[in-house]
mmCIF file of C-alpha atoms and ligand atoms in Angstrom:
data_model
loop_
_atom_site.group_PDB
_atom_site.id
_atom_site.type_symbol
_atom_site.label_atom_id
_atom_site.label_comp_id
_atom_site.label_asym_id
_atom_site.label_seq_id
_atom_site.Cartn_x
_atom_site.Cartn_y
_atom_site.Cartn_z
ATOM 1 C CA UNK A 220 -6.200 13.531 -11.901
ATOM 2 C CA UNK A 221 -3.899 10.929 -10.369
ATOM 3 C CA UNK A 222 -1.781 11.687 -7.308
ATOM 4 C CA UNK A 223 0.727 8.871 -6.836
ATOM 5 C CA UNK A 224 2.180 8.317 -3.376
ATOM 6 C CA UNK A 225 4.877 5.673 -3.062
ATOM 7 C CA UNK A 226 7.336 4.910 -0.317
ATOM 8 C CA UNK A 227 8.705 2.628 2.333
ATOM 9 C CA UNK A 228 6.474 0.577 4.628
ATOM 10 C CA UNK A 229 5.119 2.666 7.534
ATOM 11 C CA UNK A 230 6.528 5.910 6.134
ATOM 12 C CA UNK A 231 3.157 7.580 6.693
ATOM 13 C CA UNK A 232 1.769 7.000 3.198
ATOM 14 C CA UNK A 233 -1.640 5.629 4.144
ATOM 15 C CA UNK A 234 -2.658 8.232 6.679
ATOM 16 C CA UNK A 235 -1.414 11.040 4.470
ATOM 17 C CA UNK A 236 -2.925 9.683 1.255
ATOM 18 C CA UNK A 237 -6.298 9.149 2.935
ATOM 19 C CA UNK A 238 -6.390 12.716 4.290
ATOM 20 C CA UNK A 239 -5.233 14.251 0.993
ATOM 21 C CA UNK A 240 -8.032 12.390 -0.804
ATOM 22 C CA UNK A 241 -10.534 13.576 1.789
ATOM 23 C CA UNK A 242 -9.401 17.212 1.516
ATOM 24 C CA UNK A 243 -9.632 17.119 -2.267
ATOM 25 C CA UNK A 244 -12.866 15.059 -2.196
ATOM 26 C CA UNK A 245 -11.421 12.403 -4.496
ATOM 27 C CA UNK A 246 -11.044 8.610 -4.323
ATOM 28 C CA UNK A 247 -8.391 7.016 -2.102
ATOM 29 C CA UNK A 248 -6.888 3.772 -3.353
ATOM 30 C CA UNK A 249 -4.741 1.688 -1.007
ATOM 31 C CA UNK A 250 -2.990 -0.756 -3.361
ATOM 32 C CA UNK A 251 -1.146 -2.450 -0.483
ATOM 33 C CA UNK A 252 -4.564 -3.567 0.819
ATOM 34 C CA UNK A 253 -5.173 -5.299 -2.528
ATOM 35 C CA UNK A 254 -1.933 -7.295 -2.245
ATOM 36 C CA UNK A 255 -2.845 -8.086 1.350
ATOM 37 C CA UNK A 256 -6.287 -9.376 0.260
ATOM 38 C CA UNK A 257 -4.647 -11.701 -2.279
ATOM 39 C CA UNK A 258 -2.184 -12.902 0.366
ATOM 40 C CA UNK A 259 -5.017 -13.664 2.809
ATOM 41 C CA UNK A 260 -6.896 -15.643 0.171
ATOM 42 C CA UNK A 261 -3.801 -17.624 -0.878
ATOM 43 C CA UNK A 262 -2.988 -18.450 2.741
ATOM 44 C CA UNK A 263 -6.562 -19.610 3.295
ATOM 45 C CA UNK A 264 -6.436 -21.841 0.231
ATOM 46 C CA UNK A 265 -3.171 -23.397 1.461
ATOM 47 C CA UNK A 266 -1.830 -23.715 -2.069
ATOM 48 C CA UNK A 267 1.751 -23.281 -3.142
ATOM 49 C CA UNK A 268 2.357 -19.628 -4.141
ATOM 50 C CA UNK A 269 4.325 -20.797 -7.205
ATOM 51 C CA UNK A 270 1.419 -22.775 -8.621
ATOM 52 C CA UNK A 271 0.489 -20.327 -11.382
ATOM 53 C CA UNK A 272 -2.685 -22.154 -12.498
ATOM 54 C CA UNK A 273 -4.167 -22.420 -9.019
ATOM 55 C CA UNK A 274 -3.155 -18.898 -7.999
ATOM 56 C CA UNK A 275 -4.607 -17.542 -11.259
ATOM 57 C CA UNK A 276 -7.887 -19.380 -10.628
ATOM 58 C CA UNK A 277 -8.051 -17.822 -7.153
ATOM 59 C CA UNK A 278 -7.328 -14.361 -8.563
ATOM 60 C CA UNK A 279 -10.121 -14.807 -11.125
ATOM 61 C CA UNK A 280 -12.595 -15.597 -8.339
ATOM 62 C CA UNK A 281 -11.691 -12.611 -6.173
ATOM 63 C CA UNK A 282 -13.844 -9.490 -6.088
ATOM 64 C CA UNK A 283 -12.140 -6.835 -3.993
ATOM 65 C CA UNK A 284 -14.224 -3.893 -2.855
ATOM 66 C CA UNK A 285 -12.752 -0.927 -0.993
ATOM 67 C CA UNK A 286 -14.602 2.045 0.426
ATOM 68 C CA UNK A 287 -14.704 4.520 3.267
ATOM 69 C CA UNK A 288 -17.262 3.910 6.010
ATOM 70 C CA UNK A 289 -17.422 6.607 8.706
ATOM 71 C CA UNK A 290 -13.704 7.322 8.268
ATOM 72 C CA UNK A 291 -12.658 3.670 8.335
ATOM 73 C CA UNK A 292 -11.177 1.996 5.293
ATOM 74 C CA UNK A 293 -13.284 -1.051 4.572
ATOM 75 C CA UNK A 294 -11.859 -3.837 2.440
ATOM 76 C CA UNK A 295 -14.237 -6.570 1.285
ATOM 77 C CA UNK A 296 -13.343 -9.799 -0.420
ATOM 78 C CA UNK A 297 -16.287 -11.446 -2.172
ATOM 79 C CA UNK A 298 -18.555 -9.484 0.186
ATOM 80 C CA UNK A 299 -16.726 -10.533 3.394
ATOM 81 C CA UNK A 300 -15.237 -7.714 5.484
ATOM 82 C CA UNK A 301 -11.512 -8.520 5.732
ATOM 83 C CA UNK A 302 -10.341 -5.052 6.834
ATOM 84 C CA UNK A 303 -8.739 -6.330 10.057
ATOM 85 C CA UNK A 304 -7.635 -9.756 8.840
ATOM 86 C CA UNK A 305 -5.434 -8.262 6.111
ATOM 87 C CA UNK A 306 -3.440 -6.438 8.830
ATOM 88 C CA UNK A 307 -2.686 -9.656 10.773
ATOM 89 C CA UNK A 308 0.918 -10.626 11.497
ATOM 90 C CA UNK A 309 0.614 -13.702 9.240
ATOM 91 C CA UNK A 310 -0.577 -11.723 6.218
ATOM 92 C CA UNK A 311 2.076 -9.053 6.859
ATOM 93 C CA UNK A 312 4.735 -11.759 7.008
ATOM 94 C CA UNK A 313 3.819 -13.219 3.594
ATOM 95 C CA UNK A 314 2.654 -10.173 1.637
ATOM 96 C CA UNK A 315 6.062 -9.254 0.218
ATOM 97 C CA UNK A 316 6.462 -12.778 -1.141
ATOM 98 C CA UNK A 317 3.021 -12.723 -2.778
ATOM 99 C CA UNK A 318 3.385 -9.200 -4.146
ATOM 100 C CA UNK A 319 6.645 -10.227 -5.869
ATOM 101 C CA UNK A 320 4.767 -12.711 -8.112
ATOM 102 C CA UNK A 321 4.511 -11.368 -11.648
ATOM 103 C CA UNK A 322 1.039 -12.764 -12.401
ATOM 104 C CA UNK A 323 -0.326 -11.361 -9.144
ATOM 105 C CA UNK A 324 1.127 -7.927 -10.000
ATOM 106 C CA UNK A 325 -0.310 -8.007 -13.529
ATOM 107 C CA UNK A 326 -3.774 -8.699 -12.197
ATOM 108 C CA UNK A 327 -3.582 -6.011 -9.480
ATOM 109 C CA UNK A 328 -2.088 -3.367 -11.806
ATOM 110 C CA UNK A 329 -4.873 -3.947 -14.316
ATOM 111 C CA UNK A 330 -7.507 -3.516 -11.547
ATOM 112 C CA UNK A 331 -5.762 -0.365 -10.302
ATOM 113 C CA UNK A 332 -5.654 1.178 -13.778
ATOM 114 C CA UNK A 333 -9.363 0.448 -14.260
ATOM 115 C CA UNK A 334 -10.186 2.202 -10.980
ATOM 116 C CA UNK A 335 -8.000 5.194 -11.916
ATOM 117 C CA UNK A 336 -9.387 5.506 -15.430
ATOM 118 C CA UNK A 337 -11.475 8.687 -15.669
ATOM 119 C CA UNK A 338 -11.487 8.915 -11.871
ATOM 120 C CA UNK A 339 -9.627 11.444 -9.731
ATOM 121 C CA UNK A 340 -7.640 9.395 -7.225
ATOM 122 C CA UNK A 341 -4.908 9.453 -4.638
ATOM 123 C CA UNK A 342 -3.212 6.107 -5.234
ATOM 124 C CA UNK A 343 -0.817 4.777 -2.619
ATOM 125 C CA UNK A 344 1.703 1.946 -2.994
ATOM 126 C CA UNK A 345 5.208 0.998 -4.099
ATOM 127 C CA UNK A 346 5.100 1.171 -7.922
ATOM 128 C CA UNK A 347 2.392 3.734 -8.577
ATOM 129 C CA UNK A 348 4.551 6.529 -9.986
ATOM 130 C CA UNK A 349 6.903 4.128 -11.792
ATOM 131 C CA UNK A 350 4.670 1.383 -13.251
ATOM 132 C CA UNK A 351 0.947 1.734 -12.592
ATOM 133 C CA UNK A 352 0.554 5.415 -13.468
ATOM 134 C CA UNK A 353 3.870 6.619 -14.938
ATOM 135 C CA UNK A 354 2.010 9.681 -16.281
ATOM 136 C CA UNK A 355 0.427 10.568 -12.934
ATOM 137 C CA UNK A 356 -0.236 14.301 -12.552
ATOM 138 C CA UNK A 357 1.649 14.418 -9.244
ATOM 139 C CA UNK A 358 4.116 11.995 -7.711
ATOM 140 C CA UNK A 359 5.384 11.833 -4.162
ATOM 141 C CA UNK A 360 7.843 9.473 -2.498
ATOM 142 C CA UNK A 361 7.726 9.191 1.273
ATOM 143 C CA UNK A 362 10.594 8.125 3.490
ATOM 144 C CA UNK A 363 11.253 8.178 7.256
ATOM 145 C CA UNK A 364 13.900 6.739 9.532
ATOM 146 C CA UNK A 365 13.462 3.117 10.570
ATOM 147 C CA UNK A 366 12.868 3.817 14.267
ATOM 148 C CA UNK A 367 10.081 6.272 13.559
ATOM 149 C CA UNK A 368 8.473 3.904 11.077
ATOM 150 C CA UNK A 369 8.649 1.010 13.555
ATOM 151 C CA UNK A 370 7.065 3.127 16.297
ATOM 152 C CA UNK A 371 4.191 4.047 13.974
ATOM 153 C CA UNK A 372 3.689 0.445 12.863
ATOM 154 C CA UNK A 373 3.767 -0.795 16.482
ATOM 155 C CA UNK A 374 1.054 1.694 17.420
ATOM 156 C CA UNK A 375 -1.172 0.469 14.563
ATOM 157 C CA UNK A 376 -0.532 -3.151 15.582
ATOM 158 C CA UNK A 377 -1.372 -2.495 19.211
ATOM 159 C CA UNK A 378 -4.650 -0.943 18.123
ATOM 160 C CA UNK A 379 -5.728 -4.238 16.570
ATOM 161 C CA UNK A 380 -4.400 -6.312 19.465
ATOM 162 C CA UNK A 381 -1.049 -7.462 18.027
ATOM 163 C CA UNK A 382 1.814 -7.297 20.518
ATOM 164 C CA UNK A 383 5.423 -7.202 19.406
ATOM 165 C CA UNK A 384 8.568 -5.513 20.651
ATOM 166 C CA UNK A 385 10.002 -2.453 18.897
ATOM 167 C CA UNK A 386 13.101 -4.456 17.918
ATOM 168 C CA UNK A 387 10.970 -7.165 16.330
ATOM 169 C CA UNK A 388 9.053 -4.557 14.314
ATOM 170 C CA UNK A 389 12.322 -2.907 13.215
ATOM 171 C CA UNK A 390 13.643 -6.264 12.046
ATOM 172 C CA UNK A 391 10.333 -7.096 10.201
ATOM 173 C CA UNK A 392 10.406 -3.706 8.456
ATOM 174 C CA UNK A 393 14.017 -4.180 7.364
ATOM 175 C CA UNK A 394 13.157 -7.543 5.815
ATOM 176 C CA UNK A 395 10.124 -6.048 4.045
ATOM 177 C CA UNK A 396 12.123 -3.021 2.783
ATOM 178 C CA UNK A 397 14.715 -5.398 1.394
ATOM 179 C CA UNK A 398 12.185 -7.681 -0.298
ATOM 180 C CA UNK A 399 10.105 -4.808 -1.727
ATOM 181 C CA UNK A 400 13.193 -3.010 -3.065
ATOM 182 C CA UNK A 401 15.075 -6.005 -4.445
ATOM 183 C CA UNK A 402 12.401 -8.063 -6.174
ATOM 184 C CA UNK A 403 12.640 -8.561 -9.957
ATOM 185 C CA UNK A 404 9.140 -7.304 -10.734
ATOM 186 C CA UNK A 405 8.359 -3.622 -10.130
ATOM 187 C CA UNK A 406 10.690 -3.102 -7.167
ATOM 188 C CA UNK A 407 10.099 -0.147 -4.903
ATOM 189 C CA UNK A 408 11.808 2.846 -6.519
ATOM 190 C CA UNK A 409 11.443 6.569 -6.359
ATOM 191 C CA UNK A 410 10.179 7.806 -9.747
ATOM 192 C CA UNK A 411 12.608 10.319 -11.293
ATOM 193 C CA UNK A 412 9.955 13.028 -11.230
ATOM 194 C CA UNK A 413 8.633 12.303 -7.712
ATOM 195 C CA UNK A 414 8.880 14.835 -4.905
ATOM 196 C CA UNK A 415 10.538 13.238 -1.864
ATOM 197 C CA UNK A 416 9.013 13.872 1.544
ATOM 198 C CA UNK A 417 10.883 12.806 4.679
ATOM 199 C CA UNK A 418 8.202 12.307 7.322
ATOM 200 C CA UNK A 419 10.567 11.494 10.223
ATOM 201 C CA UNK A 420 9.982 14.853 11.862
ATOM 202 C CA UNK A 421 6.742 15.942 10.217
ATOM 203 C CA UNK A 422 3.299 15.875 11.796
ATOM 204 C CA UNK A 423 0.504 14.314 9.742
ATOM 205 C CA UNK A 424 -1.011 17.760 9.116
ATOM 206 C CA UNK A 425 2.312 19.013 7.739
ATOM 207 C CA UNK A 426 2.673 15.964 5.482
ATOM 208 C CA UNK A 427 -0.818 16.519 4.107
ATOM 209 C CA UNK A 428 -0.277 20.245 3.611
ATOM 210 C CA UNK A 429 3.016 19.681 1.769
ATOM 211 C CA UNK A 430 1.162 17.619 -0.807
ATOM 212 C CA UNK A 431 -1.895 19.869 -1.017
ATOM 213 C CA UNK A 432 0.289 22.987 -1.394
ATOM 214 C CA UNK A 433 2.365 21.337 -4.087
ATOM 215 C CA UNK A 434 -0.767 20.327 -5.997
ATOM 216 C CA UNK A 435 -2.145 23.886 -5.685
ATOM 217 C CA UNK A 436 1.100 25.524 -6.853
ATOM 218 C CA UNK A 437 1.484 23.334 -9.927
ATOM 219 C CA UNK A 438 -2.251 23.344 -10.874
HETATM 220 O O1 LIG B 298 1.552 -0.648 2.144
HETATM 221 P P1 LIG B 298 1.412 -2.045 2.752
HETATM 222 O O2 LIG B 298 2.357 -2.318 3.880
HETATM 223 O O3 LIG B 298 0.003 -2.368 3.137
HETATM 224 O O4 LIG B 298 1.797 -3.017 1.557
HETATM 225 C C1 LIG B 298 1.825 -4.401 1.719
HETATM 226 C C2 LIG B 298 2.812 -5.033 0.761
HETATM 227 O O5 LIG B 298 2.309 -4.966 -0.566
HETATM 228 C C3 LIG B 298 4.206 -4.448 0.739
HETATM 229 O O6 LIG B 298 5.115 -5.277 1.407
HETATM 230 C C4 LIG B 298 4.579 -4.357 -0.708
HETATM 231 C C5 LIG B 298 3.339 -4.694 -1.475
HETATM 232 N N1 LIG B 298 2.906 -3.638 -2.380
HETATM 233 C C6 LIG B 298 3.415 -3.663 -3.646
HETATM 234 O O7 LIG B 298 4.241 -4.499 -3.960
HETATM 235 N N2 LIG B 298 2.989 -2.754 -4.545
HETATM 236 C C7 LIG B 298 2.090 -1.825 -4.217
HETATM 237 N N3 LIG B 298 1.682 -0.945 -5.141
HETATM 238 C C8 LIG B 298 1.583 -1.768 -2.901
HETATM 239 C C9 LIG B 298 2.033 -2.683 -1.983
#
């Protein structure tokens, strides 16, 4: 069973997807973390993002591992724990640019499909219901107003020691929304058959229950 959860940055996808997976005792896959891992590695290598040969060589050498450890989402790149580094302001600034590259997307989508093959998963991202798993059993699309999303993102940033003003976060989110929704390759779109959930005024528990109840009703 695949439950696809797509939506805008900081719309509450990650927290909700993680809890839904936990409640259903199935795998949680954060595809944004995969694009962030690639971005971190490309920034470290200091190569030009357009250099297909070099970027491809880097992609070939990357082993991304993701798992839950005591409730925390651990992301490892070639055995190094990069869980916090992929949330840095620098990675966040460049991730939309990297995730717009066709050859990066092809490689990530293939990895995501392998993980989802014969495996019950809640998969969270931007193109899950439209491109990665167009036949997903359930599809959800999460939205929330920009102010609410910025407040949530700011809280997460503060927790890992990044300080920014609310206005700066709002402006960063607007840029990311624009880039994610207007790129040529797999832009962020609501799948025709996705159920839209506006999380602006919903508590996390309510967001989770909406999905769980929907899955139960349709099952
Ligand atoms: O969900 P997030 O903020 O961690 O995602 C980081 C970036 O990765 C986001 O700007 C868009 C991109 N992304 C994507 O293009 N496709 C996905 N399936 C998931 C994320």
